Every structure is written in C-alpha cells, then in structure tokens.
XYZ file of C-alpha atoms in Angstrom:
502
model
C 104.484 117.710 97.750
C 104.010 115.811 94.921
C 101.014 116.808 91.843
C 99.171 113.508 92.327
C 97.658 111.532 94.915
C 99.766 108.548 94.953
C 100.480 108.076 98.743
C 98.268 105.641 100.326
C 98.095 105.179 103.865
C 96.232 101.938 104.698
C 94.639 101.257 108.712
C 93.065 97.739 109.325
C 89.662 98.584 110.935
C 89.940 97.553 114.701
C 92.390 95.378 113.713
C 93.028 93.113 116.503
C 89.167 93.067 117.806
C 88.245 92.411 114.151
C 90.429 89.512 113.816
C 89.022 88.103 117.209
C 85.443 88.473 115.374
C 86.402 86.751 112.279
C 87.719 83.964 113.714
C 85.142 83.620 116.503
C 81.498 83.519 114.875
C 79.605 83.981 118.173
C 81.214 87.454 118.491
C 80.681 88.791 115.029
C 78.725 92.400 115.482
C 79.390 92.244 119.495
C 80.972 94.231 121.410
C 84.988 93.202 121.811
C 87.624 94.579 123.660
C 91.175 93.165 123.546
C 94.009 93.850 125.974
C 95.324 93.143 129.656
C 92.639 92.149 131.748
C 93.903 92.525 134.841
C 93.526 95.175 137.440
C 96.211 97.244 135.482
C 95.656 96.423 132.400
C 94.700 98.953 129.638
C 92.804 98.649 126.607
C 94.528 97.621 123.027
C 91.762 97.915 120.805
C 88.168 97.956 121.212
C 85.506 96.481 118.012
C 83.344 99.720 116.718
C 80.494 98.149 118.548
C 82.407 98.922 121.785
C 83.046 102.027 120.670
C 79.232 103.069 120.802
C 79.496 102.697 124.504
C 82.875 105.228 125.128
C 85.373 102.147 125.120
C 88.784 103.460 123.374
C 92.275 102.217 123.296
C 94.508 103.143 126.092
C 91.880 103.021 128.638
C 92.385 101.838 131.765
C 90.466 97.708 131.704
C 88.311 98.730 135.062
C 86.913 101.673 132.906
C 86.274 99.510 130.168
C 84.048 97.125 131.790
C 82.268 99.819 133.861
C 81.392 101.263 130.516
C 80.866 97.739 128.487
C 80.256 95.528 130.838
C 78.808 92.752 128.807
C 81.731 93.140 126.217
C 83.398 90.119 125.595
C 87.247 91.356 127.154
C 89.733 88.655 125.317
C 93.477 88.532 126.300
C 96.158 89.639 122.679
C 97.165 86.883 120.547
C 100.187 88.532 118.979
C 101.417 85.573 117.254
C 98.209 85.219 115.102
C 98.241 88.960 114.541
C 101.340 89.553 113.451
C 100.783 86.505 110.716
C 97.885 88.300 109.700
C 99.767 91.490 109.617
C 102.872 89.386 107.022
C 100.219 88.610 104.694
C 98.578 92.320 104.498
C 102.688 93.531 104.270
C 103.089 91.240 101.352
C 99.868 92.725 98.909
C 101.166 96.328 99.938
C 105.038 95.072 98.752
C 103.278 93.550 95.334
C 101.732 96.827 95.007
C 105.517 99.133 95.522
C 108.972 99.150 96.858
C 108.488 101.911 99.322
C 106.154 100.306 101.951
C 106.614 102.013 105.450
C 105.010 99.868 107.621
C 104.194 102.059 111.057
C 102.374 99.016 113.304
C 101.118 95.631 112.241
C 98.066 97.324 111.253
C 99.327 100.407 109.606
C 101.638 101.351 106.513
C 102.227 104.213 104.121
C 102.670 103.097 100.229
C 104.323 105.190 97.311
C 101.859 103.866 94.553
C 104.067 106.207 92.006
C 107.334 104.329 93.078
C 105.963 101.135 91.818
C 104.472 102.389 89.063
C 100.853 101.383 90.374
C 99.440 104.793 89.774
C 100.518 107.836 88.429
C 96.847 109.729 88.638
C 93.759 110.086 91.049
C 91.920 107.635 88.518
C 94.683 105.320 88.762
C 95.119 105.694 92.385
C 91.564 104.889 93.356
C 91.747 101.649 91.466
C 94.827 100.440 93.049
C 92.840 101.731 96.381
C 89.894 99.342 95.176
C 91.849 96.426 94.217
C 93.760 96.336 97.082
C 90.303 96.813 99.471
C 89.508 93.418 97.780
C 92.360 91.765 97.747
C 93.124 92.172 101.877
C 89.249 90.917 102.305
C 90.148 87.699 99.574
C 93.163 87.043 101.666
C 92.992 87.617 105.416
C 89.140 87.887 105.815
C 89.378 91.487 107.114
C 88.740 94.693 106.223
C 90.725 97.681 105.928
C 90.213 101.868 105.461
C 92.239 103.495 102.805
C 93.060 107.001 102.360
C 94.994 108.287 99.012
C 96.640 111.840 98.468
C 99.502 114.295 97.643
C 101.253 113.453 101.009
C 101.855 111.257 103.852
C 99.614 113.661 106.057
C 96.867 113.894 103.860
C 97.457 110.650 103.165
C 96.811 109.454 106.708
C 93.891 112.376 107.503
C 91.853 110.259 104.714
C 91.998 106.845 105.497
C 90.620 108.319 108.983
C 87.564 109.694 107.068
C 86.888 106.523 105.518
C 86.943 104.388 108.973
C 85.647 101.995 108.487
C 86.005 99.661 105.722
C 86.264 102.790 102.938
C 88.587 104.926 100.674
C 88.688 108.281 100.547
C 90.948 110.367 97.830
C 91.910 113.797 98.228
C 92.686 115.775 94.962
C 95.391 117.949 94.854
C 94.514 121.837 95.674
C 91.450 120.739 97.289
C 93.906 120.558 100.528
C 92.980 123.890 101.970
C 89.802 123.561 101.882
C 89.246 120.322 103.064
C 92.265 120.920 106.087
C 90.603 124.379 106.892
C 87.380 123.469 109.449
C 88.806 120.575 110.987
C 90.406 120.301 114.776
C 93.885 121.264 115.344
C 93.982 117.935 116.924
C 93.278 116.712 113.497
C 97.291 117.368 112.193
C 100.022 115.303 113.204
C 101.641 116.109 116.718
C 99.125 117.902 117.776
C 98.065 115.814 121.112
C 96.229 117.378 124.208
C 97.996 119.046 125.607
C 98.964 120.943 122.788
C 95.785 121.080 121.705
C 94.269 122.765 125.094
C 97.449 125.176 124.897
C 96.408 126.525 121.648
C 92.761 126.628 122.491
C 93.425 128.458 125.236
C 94.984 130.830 122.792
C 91.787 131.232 120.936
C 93.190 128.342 117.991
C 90.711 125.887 117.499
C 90.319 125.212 113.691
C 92.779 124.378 111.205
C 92.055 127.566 109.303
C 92.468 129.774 112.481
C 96.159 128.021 112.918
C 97.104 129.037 109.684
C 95.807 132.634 110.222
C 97.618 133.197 113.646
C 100.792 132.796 111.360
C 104.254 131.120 111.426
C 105.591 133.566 113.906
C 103.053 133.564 116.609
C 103.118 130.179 116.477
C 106.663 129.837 117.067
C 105.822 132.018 119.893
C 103.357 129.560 121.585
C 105.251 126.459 120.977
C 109.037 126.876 120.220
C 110.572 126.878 116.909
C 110.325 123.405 115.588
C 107.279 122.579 116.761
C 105.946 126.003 115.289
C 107.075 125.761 112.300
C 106.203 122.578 111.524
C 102.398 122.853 112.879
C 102.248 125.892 110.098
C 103.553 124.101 107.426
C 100.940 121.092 108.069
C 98.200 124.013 108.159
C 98.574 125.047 104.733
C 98.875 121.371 104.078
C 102.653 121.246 103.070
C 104.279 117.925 104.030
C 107.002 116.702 101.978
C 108.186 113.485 104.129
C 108.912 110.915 101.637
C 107.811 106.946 102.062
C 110.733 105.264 104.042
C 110.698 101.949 103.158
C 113.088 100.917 105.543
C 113.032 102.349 109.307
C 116.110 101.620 111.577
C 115.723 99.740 114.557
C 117.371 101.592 117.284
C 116.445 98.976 120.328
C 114.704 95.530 121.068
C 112.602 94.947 124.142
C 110.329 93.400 126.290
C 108.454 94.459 129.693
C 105.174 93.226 131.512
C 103.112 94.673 133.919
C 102.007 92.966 136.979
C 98.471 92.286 138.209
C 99.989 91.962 141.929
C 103.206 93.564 143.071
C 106.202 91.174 143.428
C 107.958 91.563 146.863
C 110.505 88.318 146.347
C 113.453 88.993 145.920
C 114.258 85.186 144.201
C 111.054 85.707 142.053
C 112.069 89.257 140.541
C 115.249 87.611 139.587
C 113.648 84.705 137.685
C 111.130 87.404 136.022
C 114.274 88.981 134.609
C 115.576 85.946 133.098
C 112.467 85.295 131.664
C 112.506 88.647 129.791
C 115.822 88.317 129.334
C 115.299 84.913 127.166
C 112.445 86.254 125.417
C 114.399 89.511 124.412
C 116.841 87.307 122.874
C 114.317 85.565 120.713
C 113.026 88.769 119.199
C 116.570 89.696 118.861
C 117.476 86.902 116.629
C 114.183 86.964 114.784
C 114.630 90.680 114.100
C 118.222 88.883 112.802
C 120.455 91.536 114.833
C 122.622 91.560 117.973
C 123.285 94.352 120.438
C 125.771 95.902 122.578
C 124.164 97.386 125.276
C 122.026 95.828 127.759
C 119.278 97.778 129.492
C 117.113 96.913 132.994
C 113.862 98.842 133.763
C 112.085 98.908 136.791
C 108.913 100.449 138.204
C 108.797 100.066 141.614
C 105.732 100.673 143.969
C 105.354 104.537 144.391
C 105.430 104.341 140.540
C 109.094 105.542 140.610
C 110.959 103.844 137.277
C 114.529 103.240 137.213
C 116.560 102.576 134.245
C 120.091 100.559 134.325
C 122.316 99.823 131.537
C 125.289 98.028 130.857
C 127.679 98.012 127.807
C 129.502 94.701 126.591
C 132.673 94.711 124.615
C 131.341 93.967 121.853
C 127.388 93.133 120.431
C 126.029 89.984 121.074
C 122.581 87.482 120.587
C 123.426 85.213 123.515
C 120.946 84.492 125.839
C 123.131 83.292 128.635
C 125.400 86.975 128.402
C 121.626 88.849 128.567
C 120.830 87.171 131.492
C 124.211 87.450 133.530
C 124.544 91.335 132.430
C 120.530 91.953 133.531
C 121.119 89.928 136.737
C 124.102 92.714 137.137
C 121.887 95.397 136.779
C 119.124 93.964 139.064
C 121.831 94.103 141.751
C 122.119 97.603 141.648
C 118.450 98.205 142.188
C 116.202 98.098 145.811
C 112.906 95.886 145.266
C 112.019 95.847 148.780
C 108.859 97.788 148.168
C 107.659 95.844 145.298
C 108.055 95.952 141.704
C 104.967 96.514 139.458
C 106.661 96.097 136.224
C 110.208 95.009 134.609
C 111.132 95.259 131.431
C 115.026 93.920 129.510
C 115.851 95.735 126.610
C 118.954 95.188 124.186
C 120.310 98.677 122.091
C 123.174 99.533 120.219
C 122.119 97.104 117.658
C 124.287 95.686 115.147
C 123.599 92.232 112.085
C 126.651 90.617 113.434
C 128.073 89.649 117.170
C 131.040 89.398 118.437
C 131.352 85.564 118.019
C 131.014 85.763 114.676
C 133.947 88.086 114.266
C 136.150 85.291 116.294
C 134.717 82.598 114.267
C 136.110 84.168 111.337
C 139.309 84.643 111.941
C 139.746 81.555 113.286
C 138.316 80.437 109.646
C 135.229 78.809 111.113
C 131.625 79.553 112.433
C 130.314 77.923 115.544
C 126.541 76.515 115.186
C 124.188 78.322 117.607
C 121.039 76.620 118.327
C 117.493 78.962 117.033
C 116.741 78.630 120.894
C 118.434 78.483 123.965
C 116.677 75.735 126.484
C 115.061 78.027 129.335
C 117.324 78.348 132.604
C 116.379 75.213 134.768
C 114.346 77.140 137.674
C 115.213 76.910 141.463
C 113.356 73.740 143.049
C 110.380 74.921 145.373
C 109.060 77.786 142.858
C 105.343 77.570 143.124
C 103.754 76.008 139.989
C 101.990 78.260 137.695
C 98.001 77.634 138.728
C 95.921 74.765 136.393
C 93.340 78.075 135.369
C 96.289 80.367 133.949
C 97.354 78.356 131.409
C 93.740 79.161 130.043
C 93.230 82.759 129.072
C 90.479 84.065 127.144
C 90.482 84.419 123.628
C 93.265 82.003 122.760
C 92.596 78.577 120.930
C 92.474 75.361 122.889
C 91.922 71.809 121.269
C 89.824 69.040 122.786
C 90.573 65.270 121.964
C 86.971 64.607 121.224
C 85.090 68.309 120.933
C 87.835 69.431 118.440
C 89.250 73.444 117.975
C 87.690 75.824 120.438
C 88.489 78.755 122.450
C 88.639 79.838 125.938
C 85.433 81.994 127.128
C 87.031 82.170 130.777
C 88.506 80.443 133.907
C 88.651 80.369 137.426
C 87.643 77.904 140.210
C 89.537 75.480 138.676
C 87.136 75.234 135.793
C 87.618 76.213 132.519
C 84.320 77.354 129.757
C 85.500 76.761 125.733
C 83.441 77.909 123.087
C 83.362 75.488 120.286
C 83.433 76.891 116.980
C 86.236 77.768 114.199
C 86.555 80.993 111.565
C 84.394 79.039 108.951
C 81.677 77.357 111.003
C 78.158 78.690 112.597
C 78.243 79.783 116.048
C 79.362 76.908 118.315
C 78.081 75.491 121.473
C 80.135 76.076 124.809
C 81.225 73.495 127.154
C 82.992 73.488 130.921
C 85.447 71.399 132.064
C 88.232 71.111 134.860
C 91.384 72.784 134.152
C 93.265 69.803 134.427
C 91.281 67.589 132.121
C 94.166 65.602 130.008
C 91.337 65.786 126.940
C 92.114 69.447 126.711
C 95.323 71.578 125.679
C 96.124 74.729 124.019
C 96.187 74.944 120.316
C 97.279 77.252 117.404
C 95.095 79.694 115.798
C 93.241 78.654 112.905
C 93.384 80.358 109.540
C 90.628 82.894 108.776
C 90.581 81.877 105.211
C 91.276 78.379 103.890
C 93.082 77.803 100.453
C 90.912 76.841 98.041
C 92.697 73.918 95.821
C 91.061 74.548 92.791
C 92.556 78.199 92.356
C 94.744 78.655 89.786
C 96.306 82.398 90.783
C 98.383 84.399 88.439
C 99.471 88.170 88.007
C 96.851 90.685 87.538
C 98.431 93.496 85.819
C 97.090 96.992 86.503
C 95.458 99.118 83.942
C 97.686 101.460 81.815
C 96.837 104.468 80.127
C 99.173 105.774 77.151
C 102.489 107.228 78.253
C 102.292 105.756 81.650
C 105.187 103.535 83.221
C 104.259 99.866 83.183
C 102.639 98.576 86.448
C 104.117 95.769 88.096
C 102.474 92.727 88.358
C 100.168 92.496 91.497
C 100.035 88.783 93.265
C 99.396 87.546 96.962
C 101.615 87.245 99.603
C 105.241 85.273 99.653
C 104.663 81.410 99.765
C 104.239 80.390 103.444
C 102.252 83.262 104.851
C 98.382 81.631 103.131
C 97.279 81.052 99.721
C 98.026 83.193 96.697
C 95.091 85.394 95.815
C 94.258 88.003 92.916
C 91.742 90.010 91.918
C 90.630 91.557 88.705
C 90.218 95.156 87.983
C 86.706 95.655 88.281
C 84.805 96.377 85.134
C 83.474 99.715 86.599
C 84.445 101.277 89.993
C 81.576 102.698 92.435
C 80.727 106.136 92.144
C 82.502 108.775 93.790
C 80.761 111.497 95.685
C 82.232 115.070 96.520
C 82.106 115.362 100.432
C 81.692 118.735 102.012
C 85.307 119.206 102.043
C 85.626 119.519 98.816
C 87.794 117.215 96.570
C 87.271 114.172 98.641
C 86.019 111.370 96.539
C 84.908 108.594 98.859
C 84.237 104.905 97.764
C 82.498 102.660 100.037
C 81.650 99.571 97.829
C-alpha cells in the first residue's frame, strides 16, 4: 500500500434516478425508482428520497411500490446513461492513465500515475476540481472517496454519499476500519456476514483479533486470508486500467411466461441480433455461442456451441442459437432467455480469409432484422410508450411519457432546462406523437472559450497533466479553475478522515 492517498474511487449519487431528476423538473426532490416494472421486475436504483421509505436496489418492483407507492417508477434509458457515463469516463481519463471503470457509474483513478497528486493536499484538490467539473459537465453529482488503497479508497466515497469527499490519511486506517461492520470490507456479503456473527465477529476490530488462522478456519483459506489482510487495512490491488472482456450478452425477463413454441424462437433471434450489435460496438468477435433458459419451475439451462473459428455475424448467431434452442423443452414456459457470445477475440474468421485472398469484404454496421413470420401479433399501440423515455409532439414539442394503458397515453411536457411542465393525454395512436431522443442535461454555451487548467505544483513534484473536458462528440468542453481556497476539512470520529462537502 502506497504512503499517500492518491487512489480515488468516484460513485455517481443514485446515478440513474438522478439523471431521471435532472432531466425531468417535475421530479426533482421526489421520490424515483428506476427499473423493470413489471410483475418480475426488480429495482435498479432508487433516488435518496426513496430511500427514506426502505426502497433499495435489487428489490423485487411489487415491494417497491408497497413501500413507495406514490414514487414515480420510470422504465431504464440505457442509451442516455451510458452517454452520460462517456462524458464522466473522459474528466477521470484527463485526470490519469489508470482509470478502472467498474459500472457506468463507478471507477477507481491512480491520481499518482498521472501525476495529478502526489499528497493528501494535492489529492483533495484534484477530488474538488473534479466534484465541479462532473456538475459543469453532466449536471450531476458525484461522491468521492481518496486514500492509500483501492479499499479504502472505495469505504470513503461511501462515507461521503452523497454529493461529498472524504480523504483518509495514511495510518489513520486502523482506526477508522476498527468499529465498523464486517459487512463494511469487500466480499463480505450476508451470508458471510451472519456466519461470522454467529461466531461472535461483528466489528472490524474483533475480525482482526480472532486472527488469520481462525479465520481460515471459518471460511477456507483464500477467503480467510484475504478478509484478515483487509482488517488491518492491507490491500495492495493496483488500478487496472484495462479489464478483459471474457463474454458479451444479452437476456430479458418476461412479465408473462411464453408457451409458443414459434414465439420463443423469434425471442432468440431477437437477442441474438442485439448480441451482435454490442459485439461489434465492444469491436470484438467470438467463438463460442451460448443459449440460456429459465424455464417455469425456475430451472435454468445453459447450451453452448463452438464455431470453427470467431465470428461478428449476425446471421451465424442466430442459426447456432436456433441449434441450441432445439435441444431444449419449452413446453412449460420460459420466463427468461438470454444469447451470449464468449471466447472473444478483435478479429473473425472472415477477416483472416479476406486477407489471404488480399482483400476485405465490406460488412454493413447493422444487419437488417430477420423479416418475421406473417400472422405474428403486432406489438400493442400502448407499449411502444413506456414511462420515463422521451417522446416528441408535432405541436406540444419534447416531453416524456408519465404512463399508458387503455389505449391512452399521459406525456409530461417539460425538458432538463425548463420549469415544471404541464401534462397532456392523448391516444396511443395519435400520428402527432412519436418517440424521441433524450435531451442533453447541459447545453453548450457558445460563448465559452475552454482551455487546459493545469493543476497546482508544489516544488519537486512531477508536472500535472493538463486537465480538459471530455473527447469532442460526447458535450461541450468544460474546465474549471483551482479554487482560490478549498472548504475546510473536519476530523470525523474515525480519525484521519477529512471530509469536504462544499
């Protein structure tokens, strides 16, 4: 473990319910819950005002609303998420090299490696800076948490939920570790946790003074000795900047059993097709082709095939997970199916043949979608409209869907920059209304004139690199200058923990 606390581990606050606030002005300091909303779906992430009443990620919907229900519950919009997430990715790439991004709304950052802070002081201003500049860009806020290691690291940005920093100064780690939960430390889930409490371990402090062998004792020898080496806050894991991708999939869940036959084989196309496309935007191919199923009873079955050699095309996905499908029995019903694509390579096997043949074939960005089987049922008017996502009217302008059914649809009225809107209803087949994409949550302003904000330097310390916004493409360059004097820092119980909450 390194002498200073240059790992930062940064968490967007709520991130997807937050987004849903900021660009929807009528549910800014309500109660938001974002996930699948039907009768299986679960939870993604709740606002901290739906927190108050119990609602947490992973829970089952039907809880949720039993718990919340005047929340407003709002179907994912991964697409606009994942933008959001680029631009965050890009200030946290200005800041270092070695950025180990572990969700959209989650990374590690070696501040040392790109010589944006060698020190606590340092540290805390990069910390600050970077606070501001994620709020100047996206809108949104985020928690940060600096120290000596990626554990620490990650156990301070969870103090400073939400919308703080916390630093924790090196060989105050003891002390500050010492009266928390077990279930505070990494890999320490439930059940673990209820095993050691049942062993009388309840405390950080009291898992460091049952000792390396007993622990070993009550949960094998990795697990043991890593859970003891956490305790006395050792963690040497170094910022990964790159993580291989081992698989590709896709999978959804269904509201209603499907008992067709003909319609579980179109399902698998569709993931099949839509597998491919996160393939080839991931930019790899794969050799293996895997099929899951959950049937019924809950019982989930797993197929796979090999190919000769890796591939991207959609049309050899298909055919191989139509193979699979054969080998499985539907006739219960299927509650969820799910193509996946492994053995992953940045090259397939047509592109070997094209080369020795001293040519490359053009492949079209998409393949067109397999032509369906005539007398499929249409898709009902009222789910094309799903709440939360952005709609357009020809005369009301941008809007967003508050709900459907009965072949009506209700759209709020309102965009990221303007006061709460009015709501309208209309049929779900009115020609004056279609679906739109998401507005950005912070316009470019013209006048701007960005440029590199260097970071401070003291005398002997490397040279920062120069901090600007995101790559061209993902939203407006932004900077922000060192403030003149940083908020004051506070010693929290713990000991060593400086928190800033500006």
């Amino acid at each position: 473990m390194r002498n200073a606390p240059t790992i930062l581990h940064l968490d967007m606050d709520a991130f997807f319910a937050q987004a849903e606030q900021a660009s929807k002005p009528s549910l800014r300091g309500k109660a938001v819950v974002v996930g699948g909303l039907g009768p299986r779906g679960v939870v993604a992430t709740a606002s901290y005002e739906a927190r108050v009443f119990g609602v947490h990620s992973a829970m089952p919907m039907g809880q949720a609303r039993r718990l919340a229900p005047n929340a407003a519950y709002l179907v994912p919009r991964f697409t606009f998420y994942r933008s959001i997430s680029d631009q965050v990715m890009g200030l946290l790439r200005a800041l270092s090299p070695l950025v180990e991004p572990l969700s959209l709304d989650e990374a590690f950052v070696d501040l040392e490696a790109g010589g944006a802070a060698w020190d606590g002081e340092s540290a805390q201003r990069a910390g600050v800076r970077l606070r501001a500049d994620i709020r100047a860009v996206t809108g949104l806020t985020g928690s940060v948490g600096l120290a000596a290691s990626k554990m620490l690291a990650k156990i301070a940005s969870e103090q400073a939920k939400p919308d703080g920093l916390v630093l924790i100064e090196p060989g105050t780690e003891r002390a500050l570790l010492g009266p928390m939960s077990v279930r505070t430390l990494p890999g320490v889930g439930p059940a673990t946790g209820d095993h050691l409490r049942r062993a009388g371990i309840t405390t950080v402090d009291e898992l460091a003074e049952a000792g390396e062998d007993e622990l070993v004792r009550l949960l094998g020898k990795a697990h043991g000795h890593a859970l003891y080496a956490m305790a006395l806050a050792r963690d040497d894991r170094p910022v990964v900047a790159e993580r291989e991708t081992k698989s590709v999939s896709v999978e959804d869940t269904y509201d209603v059993d499907i008992h067709d036959r003909l319609r579980v084989g179109l399902e698998v196309a569709r993931l099949a097709d839509r597998c491919v496309r996160r393939l080839r935007g991931a930019g790899l191919s794969g050799r293996t082709i895997v099929l899951k199923v959950r049937r019924y009873d809950f019982s989930t079955l797993t197929r796979s095939e090999t190919l000769r050699g890796p591939t991207d095309d959609p049309g050899v996905v298909r055919e191989a997970a139509a193979r699979l499908l054969d080998s499985v029995d539907t006739t219960g019903g299927v509650r969820l199916l799910g193509v996946g694509v492994s053995g992953l390579a940045d090259f397939t096997q047509e592109d070997l043949f094209a080369q020795a043949a001293g040519e490359r074939a053009a492949v079209p960005d998409e393949e067109p979608q397999p032509v369906e089987p005539a007398g499929r049922e249409e898709t009902p008017a009222e789910h094309l409209w799903r709440p939360g996502h952005d709609v357009r009217h020809a005369e009301l302008g941008h809007g967003w869907v508050q709900g459907s059914g009965l072949g009506r649809v209700t759209v709020r009225f309102e965009t990221p920059d303007s006061p709460v809107g009015r709501v309208r209803t209309f049929r779900t087949d009115d020609p004056a209304l279609e679906p739109a994409d998401p507005l950005p949550l912070v316009k470019a302003d013209p006048r701007a004139e960005p440029g590199p904000c260097p970071a401070p330097t003291s005398p002997g310390a490397p040279a920062p690199h120069d901090r600007v916004g995101p790559d061209a493409g993902d939203g407006p360059d932004q900077v922000s200058s060192v403030p003149a004097s940083l908020p004051k820092s506070w010693s929290g119980s713990g000991g060593g923990a400086a928190t800033s909450r500006p």
